[in-house]
Amino acid sequence: MTSPSPEIAVVGAGIAGASAAYRLSELGLKSRVYEAEGHPGGRMASAVIDHASFDHGAQFFTTRGREFRHVVDAAAADGAVKVWTHGFDAPPDGYERWRGVPDMTALAAWLLSEAGVTVHFDQRVDDLKHLDTSAIVLTPPVPVSLALAQDSNLEPPKKLLTRLRSVEYKRTIAVLFSLEEHPGGVPSHGGMQFVDDPDLAFISDNAAKGVSEAPAVTIHLSNDASLALWNQPDHELTEYAIKHLKAKVGPVVPLGSMVQRWRYAGPVQVLEESAFVWGDRPVIVMAGEAFNGPKVEGAFNSGRHAAEKIAELVS
Ligand SMILES: Cc1cc2nc3c(=O)[nH]c(=O)nc-3n(C[C@H](O)[C@H](O)[C@H](O)COP(=O)(O)OP(=O)(O)OC[C@H]3O[C@@H](n4cnc5c(N)ncnc54)[C@H](O)[C@@H]3O)c2cc1C
């Protein structure tokens, strides 16, 4: 019988998977990454409509912890990320909001490139046992990772299973518009964040942000509106979005549009552990933004901790 490959398999090339691969390489461990889509970034996503470019998942990230900041500074020195703005409101609150260059996928792409790993794009893993490895880092949203583990007959022990099943996610509907002209009523940095608005959560003018040369606006409906309108047809969602966009920024003339329903926009509650570990040959480490801390930085930290747990187990 042959031994499983010593390379660690990482499922997902979003920020958590890219961070895990990067940390594994820093620790001298080899990994290979499997990504269902044809590009890295996951929910740090980009899109193109005709000549217009969009960030359509996460719009920015903050750096609160030392480890993430250290990596972001290195990525900035290579031109993969830059400070977008120091606040969306006037006057700005002074905290740096970072963006990817040319778009939000760039940070995951940079981490993977620095790690020097092979990334198998367009490869959706449907059975973990086929990965032929002794260690796996799982980074899709918790319900997706859990279903994958269960379908592979590698279910976590009951105590972990119960906790994983309790993780719920907020939804976000994103509507993208390429426009005839740049919208007038948007601040010069291009971002408008709405904290308690019943209809919209965010408007991003991708041209003002520096992502698009052509006029291109991303609209995130609020979590409440996204839940209420989830099953509406796309044309109703675009009508809803354009009505509220006009109310916020003034007249606009849309050329093209796209609707993206993010079923797993973010966890309602975050598990306090940095990652969950179970099994033996393969040992499975489940990580991502539902662990330890949410959003881009939480996902980065969880991926990093997953790599460190694996290093402890294999040393
Ligand atoms: C609309 C929206 C707005 C957001 N805004 C912000 C924001 O402004 N700031 C912020 O900090 N955070 C924001 N977030 C949250 C942030 O995007 C996430 O916390 C973070 O990107 C999650 O990273 P992750 O690596 O844990 O998961 P993901 O990015 O989801 O990565 C998981 C990867 O696994 C892949 N995958 C799934 N199943 C399989 C499989 N079977 N085989 C192989 N690959 C698979 C997926 O394609 C994906 O690339 C936002 C999220 C959304 C959706």
mmCIF file of C-alpha atoms and ligand atoms in Angstrom:
data_model
loop_
_atom_site.group_PDB
_atom_site.id
_atom_site.type_symbol
_atom_site.label_atom_id
_atom_site.label_comp_id
_atom_site.label_asym_id
_atom_site.label_seq_id
_atom_site.Cartn_x
_atom_site.Cartn_y
_atom_site.Cartn_z
ATOM 1 C CA MET A 1 0.000 0.000 0.000
ATOM 2 C CA THR A 2 1.306 3.503 -0.814
ATOM 3 C CA SER A 3 1.526 6.220 1.870
ATOM 4 C CA PRO A 4 -0.590 9.342 1.432
ATOM 5 C CA SER A 5 1.173 12.389 -0.046
ATOM 6 C CA PRO A 6 3.119 14.430 2.539
ATOM 7 C CA GLU A 7 1.699 17.590 0.948
ATOM 8 C CA ILE A 8 -1.113 19.182 2.935
ATOM 9 C CA ALA A 9 -4.307 19.763 0.956
ATOM 10 C CA VAL A 10 -6.008 23.122 1.372
ATOM 11 C CA VAL A 11 -9.604 23.353 0.141
ATOM 12 C CA GLY A 12 -10.458 26.901 -0.988
ATOM 13 C CA ALA A 13 -8.324 29.748 -2.352
ATOM 14 C CA GLY A 14 -10.132 32.527 -0.483
ATOM 15 C CA ILE A 15 -8.236 34.553 2.098
ATOM 16 C CA ALA A 16 -8.346 31.765 4.746
ATOM 17 C CA GLY A 17 -7.006 29.096 2.368
ATOM 18 C CA ALA A 18 -4.369 31.443 0.938
ATOM 19 C CA SER A 19 -3.301 32.441 4.441
ATOM 20 C CA ALA A 20 -3.035 28.758 5.461
ATOM 21 C CA ALA A 21 -0.887 27.939 2.419
ATOM 22 C CA TYR A 22 1.307 31.005 3.075
ATOM 23 C CA ARG A 23 1.853 30.100 6.745
ATOM 24 C CA LEU A 24 2.507 26.426 5.919
ATOM 25 C CA SER A 25 5.213 27.528 3.527
ATOM 26 C CA GLU A 26 6.719 29.843 6.176
ATOM 27 C CA LEU A 27 6.792 26.805 8.492
ATOM 28 C CA GLY A 28 8.558 24.722 5.843
ATOM 29 C CA LEU A 29 5.534 22.545 4.987
ATOM 30 C CA LYS A 30 4.364 21.896 1.433
ATOM 31 C CA SER A 31 0.743 22.288 0.452
ATOM 32 C CA ARG A 32 -1.478 22.234 -2.621
ATOM 33 C CA VAL A 33 -4.678 24.199 -2.937
ATOM 34 C CA TYR A 34 -7.963 23.146 -4.568
ATOM 35 C CA GLU A 35 -10.343 25.895 -5.669
ATOM 36 C CA ALA A 36 -13.797 25.358 -7.182
ATOM 37 C CA GLU A 37 -13.655 28.624 -9.131
ATOM 38 C CA GLY A 38 -11.209 29.632 -11.847
ATOM 39 C CA HIS A 39 -9.546 32.329 -9.687
ATOM 40 C CA PRO A 40 -8.521 33.038 -6.088
ATOM 41 C CA GLY A 41 -10.243 35.379 -3.623
ATOM 42 C CA GLY A 42 -13.507 33.594 -2.715
ATOM 43 C CA ARG A 43 -15.811 36.192 -1.213
ATOM 44 C CA MET A 44 -13.173 38.860 -1.945
ATOM 45 C CA ALA A 45 -14.578 38.727 -5.448
ATOM 46 C CA SER A 46 -14.345 40.736 -8.656
ATOM 47 C CA ALA A 47 -16.460 40.879 -11.817
ATOM 48 C CA VAL A 48 -16.466 42.523 -15.242
ATOM 49 C CA ILE A 49 -19.442 43.774 -17.276
ATOM 50 C CA ASP A 50 -18.351 44.927 -20.745
ATOM 51 C CA HIS A 51 -15.526 47.424 -19.964
ATOM 52 C CA ALA A 52 -16.564 48.029 -16.364
ATOM 53 C CA SER A 53 -14.777 46.285 -13.436
ATOM 54 C CA PHE A 54 -16.228 45.643 -10.002
ATOM 55 C CA ASP A 55 -15.397 44.465 -6.501
ATOM 56 C CA HIS A 56 -18.623 42.687 -5.687
ATOM 57 C CA GLY A 57 -18.035 40.759 -2.442
ATOM 58 C CA ALA A 58 -15.928 42.296 0.341
ATOM 59 C CA GLN A 59 -15.257 45.960 -0.438
ATOM 60 C CA PHE A 60 -12.384 46.645 1.961
ATOM 61 C CA PHE A 61 -10.531 45.235 4.937
ATOM 62 C CA THR A 62 -9.080 46.633 8.126
ATOM 63 C CA THR A 63 -5.881 45.585 9.905
ATOM 64 C CA ARG A 64 -6.236 45.410 13.669
ATOM 65 C CA GLY A 65 -3.782 42.646 14.620
ATOM 66 C CA ARG A 66 0.018 42.716 14.300
ATOM 67 C CA GLU A 67 0.327 39.510 12.227
ATOM 68 C CA PHE A 68 -2.174 40.561 9.571
ATOM 69 C CA ARG A 69 -0.690 44.045 9.436
ATOM 70 C CA HIS A 70 2.789 42.639 8.903
ATOM 71 C CA VAL A 71 1.590 40.602 5.890
ATOM 72 C CA VAL A 72 -0.506 43.482 4.516
ATOM 73 C CA ASP A 73 2.535 45.786 4.701
ATOM 74 C CA ALA A 74 4.562 43.232 2.713
ATOM 75 C CA ALA A 75 1.750 42.916 0.142
ATOM 76 C CA ALA A 76 1.538 46.731 -0.052
ATOM 77 C CA ALA A 77 5.283 46.959 -0.711
ATOM 78 C CA ASP A 78 4.677 44.657 -3.709
ATOM 79 C CA GLY A 79 1.728 46.771 -4.899
ATOM 80 C CA ALA A 80 -0.941 44.095 -4.240
ATOM 81 C CA VAL A 81 -2.933 46.214 -1.745
ATOM 82 C CA LYS A 82 -3.203 49.877 -0.797
ATOM 83 C CA VAL A 83 -5.116 52.085 1.594
ATOM 84 C CA TRP A 84 -8.437 52.978 0.009
ATOM 85 C CA THR A 85 -9.606 55.594 2.516
ATOM 86 C CA HIS A 86 -9.373 56.587 6.175
ATOM 87 C CA GLY A 87 -13.133 56.588 6.657
ATOM 88 C CA PHE A 88 -16.330 56.732 4.639
ATOM 89 C CA ASP A 89 -18.037 59.541 6.535
ATOM 90 C CA ALA A 90 -17.096 63.206 6.738
ATOM 91 C CA PRO A 91 -15.018 63.851 8.749
ATOM 92 C CA PRO A 92 -13.249 60.470 8.338
ATOM 93 C CA ASP A 93 -12.647 58.430 11.533
ATOM 94 C CA GLY A 94 -8.975 57.950 10.620
ATOM 95 C CA TYR A 95 -8.910 54.126 10.477
ATOM 96 C CA GLU A 96 -7.343 52.687 7.348
ATOM 97 C CA ARG A 97 -9.643 50.800 4.980
ATOM 98 C CA TRP A 98 -7.547 48.748 2.587
ATOM 99 C CA ARG A 99 -8.335 47.486 -0.901
ATOM 100 C CA GLY A 100 -6.703 45.072 -3.328
ATOM 101 C CA VAL A 101 -4.865 46.259 -6.450
ATOM 102 C CA PRO A 102 -6.216 45.958 -9.096
ATOM 103 C CA ASP A 103 -9.162 44.495 -7.154
ATOM 104 C CA MET A 104 -10.046 42.637 -3.959
ATOM 105 C CA THR A 105 -8.869 39.238 -5.247
ATOM 106 C CA ALA A 106 -5.268 40.501 -5.202
ATOM 107 C CA LEU A 107 -4.415 39.763 -1.563
ATOM 108 C CA ALA A 108 -5.253 36.036 -1.808
ATOM 109 C CA ALA A 109 -3.431 35.876 -5.162
ATOM 110 C CA TRP A 110 -0.355 37.514 -3.604
ATOM 111 C CA LEU A 111 -0.318 35.113 -0.613
ATOM 112 C CA LEU A 112 -0.570 32.074 -2.898
ATOM 113 C CA SER A 113 2.169 33.362 -5.152
ATOM 114 C CA GLU A 114 4.463 34.093 -2.186
ATOM 115 C CA ALA A 115 3.749 30.608 -0.809
ATOM 116 C CA GLY A 116 4.829 29.133 -4.142
ATOM 117 C CA VAL A 117 2.056 26.524 -4.012
ATOM 118 C CA THR A 118 0.289 24.759 -6.844
ATOM 119 C CA VAL A 119 -3.324 25.904 -7.021
ATOM 120 C CA HIS A 120 -5.726 23.562 -8.805
ATOM 121 C CA PHE A 121 -8.344 25.988 -10.116
ATOM 122 C CA ASP A 122 -11.789 24.864 -11.346
ATOM 123 C CA GLN A 123 -11.458 21.805 -9.096
ATOM 124 C CA ARG A 124 -14.400 21.462 -6.741
ATOM 125 C CA VAL A 125 -13.497 18.831 -4.156
ATOM 126 C CA ASP A 126 -16.431 16.456 -3.660
ATOM 127 C CA ASP A 127 -14.723 13.684 -1.664
ATOM 128 C CA LEU A 128 -11.944 14.518 0.793
ATOM 129 C CA LYS A 129 -10.672 10.951 0.676
ATOM 130 C CA HIS A 130 -9.713 11.459 -2.978
ATOM 131 C CA LEU A 131 -7.168 14.078 -1.898
ATOM 132 C CA ASP A 132 -4.821 11.286 -0.788
ATOM 133 C CA THR A 133 -3.144 13.247 1.988
ATOM 134 C CA SER A 134 -2.676 12.953 5.735
ATOM 135 C CA ALA A 135 -3.844 16.533 6.511
ATOM 136 C CA ILE A 136 -6.571 18.782 5.071
ATOM 137 C CA VAL A 137 -7.430 22.427 5.756
ATOM 138 C CA LEU A 138 -11.089 23.144 4.948
ATOM 139 C CA THR A 139 -11.959 26.814 4.336
ATOM 140 C CA PRO A 140 -15.357 27.094 2.558
ATOM 141 C CA PRO A 141 -18.238 28.538 4.634
ATOM 142 C CA VAL A 142 -19.057 26.225 7.563
ATOM 143 C CA PRO A 143 -22.216 24.577 6.090
ATOM 144 C CA VAL A 144 -20.355 23.869 2.829
ATOM 145 C CA SER A 145 -17.310 22.422 4.611
ATOM 146 C CA LEU A 146 -19.499 20.372 6.925
ATOM 147 C CA ALA A 147 -21.492 18.868 4.048
ATOM 148 C CA LEU A 148 -18.225 18.022 2.279
ATOM 149 C CA ALA A 149 -16.843 16.277 5.382
ATOM 150 C CA GLN A 150 -20.087 14.353 5.869
ATOM 151 C CA ASP A 151 -20.310 13.326 2.195
ATOM 152 C CA SER A 152 -16.728 12.038 2.529
ATOM 153 C CA ASN A 153 -17.633 9.998 5.655
ATOM 154 C CA LEU A 154 -15.231 12.138 7.683
ATOM 155 C CA GLU A 155 -17.828 13.715 9.944
ATOM 156 C CA PRO A 156 -16.596 15.581 13.033
ATOM 157 C CA PRO A 157 -17.299 14.162 16.514
ATOM 158 C CA LYS A 158 -20.769 14.913 17.887
ATOM 159 C CA LYS A 159 -19.720 17.818 20.131
ATOM 160 C CA LEU A 160 -18.078 19.686 17.261
ATOM 161 C CA LEU A 161 -20.905 18.755 14.888
ATOM 162 C CA THR A 162 -23.495 20.364 17.167
ATOM 163 C CA ARG A 163 -21.475 23.567 17.393
ATOM 164 C CA LEU A 164 -20.815 23.701 13.662
ATOM 165 C CA ARG A 165 -24.512 23.180 12.920
ATOM 166 C CA SER A 166 -25.318 26.202 15.100
ATOM 167 C CA VAL A 167 -23.369 28.608 12.838
ATOM 168 C CA GLU A 168 -25.835 30.727 10.858
ATOM 169 C CA TYR A 169 -25.068 33.152 8.060
ATOM 170 C CA LYS A 170 -26.408 36.529 6.970
ATOM 171 C CA ARG A 171 -27.240 36.973 3.295
ATOM 172 C CA THR A 172 -26.277 39.811 0.978
ATOM 173 C CA ILE A 173 -27.631 40.546 -2.463
ATOM 174 C CA ALA A 174 -25.144 42.474 -4.595
ATOM 175 C CA VAL A 175 -26.339 44.324 -7.697
ATOM 176 C CA LEU A 176 -23.732 45.650 -10.141
ATOM 177 C CA PHE A 177 -24.424 48.371 -12.700
ATOM 178 C CA SER A 178 -22.241 49.641 -15.489
ATOM 179 C CA LEU A 179 -23.366 53.225 -16.074
ATOM 180 C CA GLU A 180 -23.415 55.711 -18.923
ATOM 181 C CA GLU A 181 -21.653 58.333 -16.765
ATOM 182 C CA HIS A 182 -19.930 58.505 -13.401
ATOM 183 C CA PRO A 183 -22.507 59.090 -10.650
ATOM 184 C CA GLY A 184 -22.544 62.602 -9.204
ATOM 185 C CA GLY A 185 -23.492 62.292 -5.551
ATOM 186 C CA VAL A 186 -20.733 59.960 -4.331
ATOM 187 C CA PRO A 187 -17.846 61.107 -2.085
ATOM 188 C CA SER A 188 -14.478 61.424 -3.863
ATOM 189 C CA HIS A 189 -13.183 58.103 -2.406
ATOM 190 C CA GLY A 190 -16.219 56.309 -3.866
ATOM 191 C CA GLY A 191 -17.522 54.438 -0.780
ATOM 192 C CA MET A 192 -20.846 54.945 1.014
ATOM 193 C CA GLN A 193 -21.514 52.732 4.056
ATOM 194 C CA PHE A 194 -25.012 52.623 5.578
ATOM 195 C CA VAL A 195 -25.139 51.151 9.060
ATOM 196 C CA ASP A 196 -28.833 51.226 9.954
ATOM 197 C CA ASP A 197 -30.404 51.688 6.536
ATOM 198 C CA PRO A 198 -33.280 49.235 5.929
ATOM 199 C CA ASP A 199 -32.539 48.985 2.194
ATOM 200 C CA LEU A 200 -28.830 49.370 1.432
ATOM 201 C CA ALA A 201 -25.620 48.437 3.236
ATOM 202 C CA PHE A 202 -22.994 49.779 0.827
ATOM 203 C CA ILE A 203 -22.525 51.658 -2.436
ATOM 204 C CA SER A 204 -19.147 51.498 -4.116
ATOM 205 C CA ASP A 205 -18.223 53.639 -7.100
ATOM 206 C CA ASN A 206 -15.565 51.326 -8.542
ATOM 207 C CA ALA A 207 -14.141 54.081 -10.767
ATOM 208 C CA ALA A 208 -13.636 56.515 -7.879
ATOM 209 C CA LYS A 209 -12.180 53.609 -5.871
ATOM 210 C CA GLY A 210 -9.641 52.948 -8.634
ATOM 211 C CA VAL A 211 -10.936 49.503 -9.654
ATOM 212 C CA SER A 212 -12.610 50.468 -12.950
ATOM 213 C CA GLU A 213 -11.941 52.950 -15.723
ATOM 214 C CA ALA A 214 -15.549 52.830 -16.920
ATOM 215 C CA PRO A 215 -18.439 53.950 -14.665
ATOM 216 C CA ALA A 216 -19.277 50.952 -12.448
ATOM 217 C CA VAL A 217 -21.282 50.833 -9.226
ATOM 218 C CA THR A 218 -21.648 47.953 -6.747
ATOM 219 C CA ILE A 219 -24.685 48.019 -4.473
ATOM 220 C CA HIS A 220 -25.048 45.772 -1.436
ATOM 221 C CA LEU A 221 -28.591 45.458 -0.145
ATOM 222 C CA SER A 222 -28.906 45.383 3.660
ATOM 223 C CA ASN A 223 -29.018 41.944 5.293
ATOM 224 C CA ASP A 224 -32.731 42.455 6.105
ATOM 225 C CA ALA A 225 -33.618 43.502 2.543
ATOM 226 C CA SER A 226 -31.486 40.644 1.149
ATOM 227 C CA LEU A 227 -33.370 38.103 3.242
ATOM 228 C CA ALA A 228 -36.774 39.558 2.338
ATOM 229 C CA LEU A 229 -36.023 39.775 -1.411
ATOM 230 C CA TRP A 230 -33.873 36.635 -1.766
ATOM 231 C CA ASN A 231 -36.266 34.752 -4.046
ATOM 232 C CA GLN A 232 -37.317 37.693 -6.180
ATOM 233 C CA PRO A 233 -36.329 37.527 -9.862
ATOM 234 C CA ASP A 234 -33.222 39.440 -10.943
ATOM 235 C CA HIS A 235 -35.150 42.151 -12.795
ATOM 236 C CA GLU A 236 -37.032 43.064 -9.596
ATOM 237 C CA LEU A 237 -33.772 43.223 -7.658
ATOM 238 C CA THR A 238 -32.186 45.519 -10.243
ATOM 239 C CA GLU A 239 -35.272 47.792 -10.137
ATOM 240 C CA TYR A 240 -35.108 47.871 -6.326
ATOM 241 C CA ALA A 241 -31.367 48.615 -6.369
ATOM 242 C CA ILE A 242 -31.576 51.372 -8.999
ATOM 243 C CA LYS A 243 -34.443 53.072 -7.157
ATOM 244 C CA HIS A 244 -32.414 53.209 -3.920
ATOM 245 C CA LEU A 245 -29.191 54.115 -5.748
ATOM 246 C CA LYS A 246 -30.893 57.127 -7.334
ATOM 247 C CA ALA A 247 -32.298 58.152 -3.942
ATOM 248 C CA LYS A 248 -28.739 58.182 -2.511
ATOM 249 C CA VAL A 249 -26.605 59.558 -5.381
ATOM 250 C CA GLY A 250 -28.972 61.273 -7.820
ATOM 251 C CA PRO A 251 -29.759 60.438 -11.448
ATOM 252 C CA VAL A 252 -27.897 57.538 -13.135
ATOM 253 C CA VAL A 253 -28.345 55.763 -16.477
ATOM 254 C CA PRO A 254 -27.564 52.034 -16.262
ATOM 255 C CA LEU A 255 -26.100 50.215 -19.265
ATOM 256 C CA GLY A 256 -25.589 46.653 -18.014
ATOM 257 C CA SER A 257 -26.292 44.860 -14.721
ATOM 258 C CA MET A 258 -25.578 41.675 -12.802
ATOM 259 C CA VAL A 259 -27.104 40.215 -9.641
ATOM 260 C CA GLN A 260 -25.106 38.077 -7.203
ATOM 261 C CA ARG A 261 -26.772 36.386 -4.245
ATOM 262 C CA TRP A 262 -24.219 35.787 -1.471
ATOM 263 C CA ARG A 263 -25.869 33.073 0.645
ATOM 264 C CA TYR A 264 -22.941 33.080 3.090
ATOM 265 C CA ALA A 265 -22.107 36.772 3.416
ATOM 266 C CA GLY A 266 -20.926 36.505 7.012
ATOM 267 C CA PRO A 267 -21.587 34.497 10.171
ATOM 268 C CA VAL A 268 -24.276 35.726 12.562
ATOM 269 C CA GLN A 269 -22.144 34.522 15.463
ATOM 270 C CA VAL A 270 -18.469 33.559 15.458
ATOM 271 C CA LEU A 271 -17.044 30.450 17.157
ATOM 272 C CA GLU A 272 -14.442 31.416 19.747
ATOM 273 C CA GLU A 273 -11.860 28.811 18.666
ATOM 274 C CA SER A 274 -9.454 29.741 15.853
ATOM 275 C CA ALA A 275 -10.174 26.454 14.014
ATOM 276 C CA PHE A 276 -11.674 22.996 14.685
ATOM 277 C CA VAL A 277 -9.501 19.877 14.430
ATOM 278 C CA TRP A 278 -10.617 16.235 14.190
ATOM 279 C CA GLY A 279 -9.725 12.923 12.634
ATOM 280 C CA ASP A 280 -6.530 11.098 11.899
ATOM 281 C CA ARG A 281 -5.096 10.328 8.475
ATOM 282 C CA PRO A 282 -6.448 12.559 7.302
ATOM 283 C CA VAL A 283 -6.496 15.031 10.152
ATOM 284 C CA ILE A 284 -8.990 17.761 9.266
ATOM 285 C CA VAL A 285 -8.675 21.379 10.319
ATOM 286 C CA MET A 286 -11.732 23.514 9.585
ATOM 287 C CA ALA A 287 -11.017 27.248 9.378
ATOM 288 C CA GLY A 288 -12.420 30.475 7.910
ATOM 289 C CA GLU A 289 -14.184 33.646 8.988
ATOM 290 C CA ALA A 290 -16.648 31.834 11.237
ATOM 291 C CA PHE A 291 -13.771 31.103 13.650
ATOM 292 C CA ASN A 292 -12.169 33.425 16.158
ATOM 293 C CA GLY A 293 -13.051 36.704 14.390
ATOM 294 C CA PRO A 294 -15.194 37.582 11.370
ATOM 295 C CA LYS A 295 -14.472 39.301 8.051
ATOM 296 C CA VAL A 296 -11.298 39.328 6.005
ATOM 297 C CA GLU A 297 -8.897 39.678 8.938
ATOM 298 C CA GLY A 298 -10.700 36.965 10.929
ATOM 299 C CA ALA A 299 -10.500 34.592 7.966
ATOM 300 C CA PHE A 300 -6.802 35.371 7.491
ATOM 301 C CA ASN A 301 -6.070 34.704 11.167
ATOM 302 C CA SER A 302 -8.055 31.471 11.185
ATOM 303 C CA GLY A 303 -6.217 30.153 8.104
ATOM 304 C CA ARG A 304 -2.914 31.028 9.742
ATOM 305 C CA HIS A 305 -3.870 29.239 12.974
ATOM 306 C CA ALA A 306 -5.015 26.201 10.986
ATOM 307 C CA ALA A 307 -1.544 25.985 9.425
ATOM 308 C CA GLU A 308 0.096 26.264 12.850
ATOM 309 C CA LYS A 309 -2.127 23.504 14.267
ATOM 310 C CA ILE A 310 -1.142 21.232 11.402
ATOM 311 C CA ALA A 311 2.543 22.048 11.932
ATOM 312 C CA GLU A 312 2.171 21.042 15.604
ATOM 313 C CA LEU A 313 0.473 17.779 14.665
ATOM 314 C CA VAL A 314 2.960 16.699 11.990
ATOM 315 C CA SER A 315 6.116 17.707 13.917
HETATM 316 C C1 LIG B 1 -21.176 40.787 -0.076
HETATM 317 C C2 LIG B 1 -20.082 40.664 0.939
HETATM 318 C C3 LIG B 1 -19.500 41.803 1.479
HETATM 319 C C4 LIG B 1 -18.474 41.712 2.405
HETATM 320 N N1 LIG B 1 -17.880 42.851 2.850
HETATM 321 C C5 LIG B 1 -16.775 42.754 3.632
HETATM 322 C C6 LIG B 1 -15.996 43.910 3.918
HETATM 323 O O1 LIG B 1 -16.248 45.001 3.384
HETATM 324 N N2 LIG B 1 -14.921 43.757 4.759
HETATM 325 C C7 LIG B 1 -14.564 42.548 5.284
HETATM 326 O O2 LIG B 1 -13.565 42.470 6.021
HETATM 327 N N3 LIG B 1 -15.281 41.437 4.991
HETATM 328 C C8 LIG B 1 -16.354 41.513 4.162
HETATM 329 N N4 LIG B 1 -17.038 40.390 3.801
HETATM 330 C C9 LIG B 1 -16.639 39.105 4.399
HETATM 331 C C10 LIG B 1 -15.376 38.543 3.752
HETATM 332 O O3 LIG B 1 -15.511 38.558 2.344
HETATM 333 C C11 LIG B 1 -15.193 37.117 4.244
HETATM 334 O O4 LIG B 1 -15.143 37.120 5.659
HETATM 335 C C12 LIG B 1 -13.910 36.466 3.758
HETATM 336 O O5 LIG B 1 -13.631 36.796 2.416
HETATM 337 C C13 LIG B 1 -14.077 34.961 3.937
HETATM 338 O O6 LIG B 1 -12.909 34.319 3.498
HETATM 339 P P1 LIG B 1 -12.793 32.719 3.604
HETATM 340 O O7 LIG B 1 -11.486 32.376 2.988
HETATM 341 O O8 LIG B 1 -13.073 32.289 4.989
HETATM 342 O O9 LIG B 1 -13.995 32.145 2.731
HETATM 343 P P2 LIG B 1 -14.263 32.273 1.169
HETATM 344 O O10 LIG B 1 -13.799 33.583 0.666
HETATM 345 O O11 LIG B 1 -15.689 31.912 0.947
HETATM 346 O O12 LIG B 1 -13.309 31.167 0.522
HETATM 347 C C14 LIG B 1 -13.687 29.818 0.414
HETATM 348 C C15 LIG B 1 -13.244 29.316 -0.944
HETATM 349 O O13 LIG B 1 -13.541 27.921 -1.031
HETATM 350 C C16 LIG B 1 -13.973 27.633 -2.349
HETATM 351 N N5 LIG B 1 -14.732 26.372 -2.277
HETATM 352 C C17 LIG B 1 -15.959 26.167 -1.736
HETATM 353 N N6 LIG B 1 -16.301 24.860 -1.832
HETATM 354 C C18 LIG B 1 -15.242 24.237 -2.450
HETATM 355 C C19 LIG B 1 -14.975 22.883 -2.801
HETATM 356 N N7 LIG B 1 -15.851 21.882 -2.549
HETATM 357 N N8 LIG B 1 -13.805 22.578 -3.433
HETATM 358 C C20 LIG B 1 -12.884 23.572 -3.687
HETATM 359 N N9 LIG B 1 -13.087 24.878 -3.353
HETATM 360 C C21 LIG B 1 -14.249 25.197 -2.723
HETATM 361 C C22 LIG B 1 -14.801 28.843 -2.737
HETATM 362 O O14 LIG B 1 -14.934 28.954 -4.149
HETATM 363 C C23 LIG B 1 -13.983 29.970 -2.119
HETATM 364 O O15 LIG B 1 -13.038 30.498 -3.035
HETATM 365 C C24 LIG B 1 -18.045 40.447 2.855
HETATM 366 C C25 LIG B 1 -18.617 39.284 2.314
HETATM 367 C C26 LIG B 1 -19.616 39.400 1.349
HETATM 368 C C27 LIG B 1 -20.174 38.145 0.734
#
